[in-house]
């Protein structure tokens, strides 16, 4: 029985109902009723006894003395019977009361346990509710419920803050009307879909807040079924706006160059792949800034970055859709031309781009002369996949560099032919010295004011028995690559020094001979030691020998170059910086290099006639160089206008076809 009771109570507890009861024996303690029953029985018995006992006794005993005696015994019997009666009655009652009390005590104990359980359960429930309330109130997520019609039934404070509405403002309003743009308010019955078990977990959507801010939210929706109210959907939304922004940023970082914001190699590669897949013809120009390194070396990387940003901005403005521009790496840019240009049209377009990019860049009183080497490929002629095309554009760009920078080269089969031609040339070059195919020509350098020849620049010539004249710009880079330059250079120096000696013996001590040194001569330890020893072995007036080196040769490793140039200077030679104006030549940079002469490149001199900004720059450079104590030799003077301008601006020495082309020594002797 107690077990059953307990069960009863427990079941009700589980249902969370607060009323409870228990059952026990039907006996109830009622003192008056009990007293009436006991005394009633006693009275009834006494009455029966009084009425019947004498009659019964007389019926059995007729003798008077015996009857009297029996009367006494009858009294005793009465007492005994009443004792038995009362004893029985009282005992039964007491037994019943005792049993009841025991049961009550048990029931009480059970009640106590149940009560404690109930208290615990209630506390648990309170805690649970508190917990739920805390989640609802404090969660960093939108928690909202809405009904079948999409009407909002509740929303937590976080949701209210984020969306900009109070609960009152949005209660019973349709969430799609409040938070979605008109276009997005499609006729999707989310309620139906979710109630049918459609998974709307981790569902992303964009909401518009009251302040018209667009936020990204990640939703998780759940159906909530109640016993006595209509079903609702519980939506929990996390604000992922920042996360999405970060994602966008990461995507940007993957596809765009951080410094310039231009598409990077990956993105342009993908676009190329798309075009290749769709078989759409295109051209790609790989633009490399010649000697960009110098800008970094002179003014530091942050200025180099500024320059690249400047170029990127220019390119963005110049290149029009559908053509695209991207940054491959460092100082390399590419332009993807979707227009199908002819080769000449493309050349013109590239010229326009270079013109727009500008040939000089000013920063903080520094003027950098910029040139661009460009390699061009065409799809499908130059390759069938993006990697091949990019590689071939690179090869073409290097060809442009080799041919003297600041130019454009088209990748075509010619390049391959060129390569095999180069191999052939380098094979033939081996015999050039032995077969006396090399000649040293001399080009006069003259005093601009008087026209008097003051020096001669030694320029090597290769007259090939079959191919005829091969320009130094063609075979010197090959010789530099194969290492043959060392032998050729030795021959040039010997020939020039022998000539110098001959001049001295001829009484022409004042003629300065200029010898070009290749970048390899300065860069290689062994080559330089050989050259140094060679110079030391001659006995000539070294104050009338000038060594011409280019900036590129020096910048490669400035400390080593300076050390080596100083060794030559110790012999008495002068150092001239050749081709000044083709790189990022900066005059302040020059003060670290032990030079005596600056040779203004002929591309520079050519611009004199343009009468624009560049002629002003030339003026400034001449002024500065002279001010810094350098002698200036202007190269490539071809016109009187150029000569006049240089004269007016105090340039002392000149060199160029106007006075004389490089000539064999016999012809030079006549000129002298
Ligand atoms: P560079 O040292 O700047 O030589 C000047 C070049 O300009 C020469 O070309 C010369 O013929 C050319 N030039 C001179 N005046 C004019 C002019 O008025 N108009 C035009 N259009 N050109 C003019 P070249 O001889 O073809 O030499 C080209 C380059 O090859 C030289 O440039 C030099 O870097 C290199 N080179 C030539 N000879 C030697 C040499 O003996 N040793 C080394 N290492 N390099 C040499
Ligand atoms: Mg030179
Ligand atoms: Mg030069």
XYZ file of C-alpha atoms and ligand atoms in Angstrom, residues 440 443 457-461 469 471-473 476 480 485 488-489 492 515-519 548 550 578-579 599 601-602 635-638 655-658 660-662, ligand 1:
86
model
C 87.747 48.350 -81.914
C 83.907 57.601 -81.432
C 85.220 56.113 -76.759
C 86.342 52.636 -77.718
C 83.404 50.643 -79.060
C 83.756 47.030 -80.053
C 82.596 45.749 -83.430
C 78.165 43.559 -88.857
C 75.991 45.129 -83.094
C 77.568 44.992 -79.625
C 74.116 45.186 -78.066
C 77.794 41.441 -75.598
C 78.067 38.071 -70.676
C 82.930 38.507 -72.121
C 86.603 39.752 -75.201
C 87.050 42.414 -72.565
C 89.354 45.280 -75.857
C 86.789 51.973 -72.258
C 83.429 50.376 -71.469
C 83.457 47.807 -68.683
C 80.713 45.225 -68.640
C 78.690 44.651 -65.511
C 82.681 53.683 -68.409
C 76.563 51.654 -66.028
C 77.381 55.589 -68.620
C 73.811 55.903 -69.878
C 77.337 60.474 -69.470
C 72.171 58.967 -72.277
C 71.201 59.701 -75.844
C 75.782 61.267 -75.728
C 73.996 60.926 -79.033
C 74.084 64.520 -80.221
C 72.560 64.375 -83.651
C 79.558 62.806 -78.451
C 77.325 61.916 -81.341
C 76.739 61.309 -85.001
C 76.558 65.086 -85.586
C 81.274 61.622 -85.921
C 80.094 58.051 -85.889
C 82.312 55.413 -84.254
P 77.431 53.079 -74.985
O 78.642 52.802 -74.193
O 76.469 54.030 -74.430
O 77.903 53.529 -76.384
C 77.316 54.514 -77.073
C 76.505 53.962 -78.141
O 75.763 55.004 -78.727
C 77.272 53.337 -79.277
O 76.521 52.265 -79.779
C 77.293 54.433 -80.304
O 77.473 53.962 -81.622
C 75.961 55.016 -80.120
N 75.889 56.399 -80.559
C 76.861 57.355 -80.437
N 76.434 58.525 -80.943
C 75.182 58.316 -81.394
C 74.238 59.160 -82.028
O 74.423 60.344 -82.265
N 73.027 58.606 -82.346
C 72.788 57.285 -82.129
N 71.594 56.804 -82.463
N 73.672 56.452 -81.530
C 74.857 56.975 -81.158
P 77.177 50.863 -79.964
O 78.565 51.000 -80.407
O 76.248 50.086 -80.763
O 77.243 50.341 -78.509
C 76.153 50.070 -77.834
C 76.478 49.686 -76.452
O 77.195 48.464 -76.433
C 77.366 50.666 -75.739
O 76.661 51.721 -75.271
C 77.974 49.801 -74.689
O 77.073 49.644 -73.615
C 78.093 48.491 -75.377
N 79.443 48.384 -75.862
C 79.946 48.844 -77.025
N 81.268 48.586 -77.082
C 81.601 47.991 -75.929
C 82.834 47.497 -75.387
O 83.895 47.608 -75.972
N 82.798 46.917 -74.161
C 81.644 46.802 -73.456
N 81.689 46.231 -72.274
N 80.481 47.272 -73.932
C 80.454 47.867 -75.167
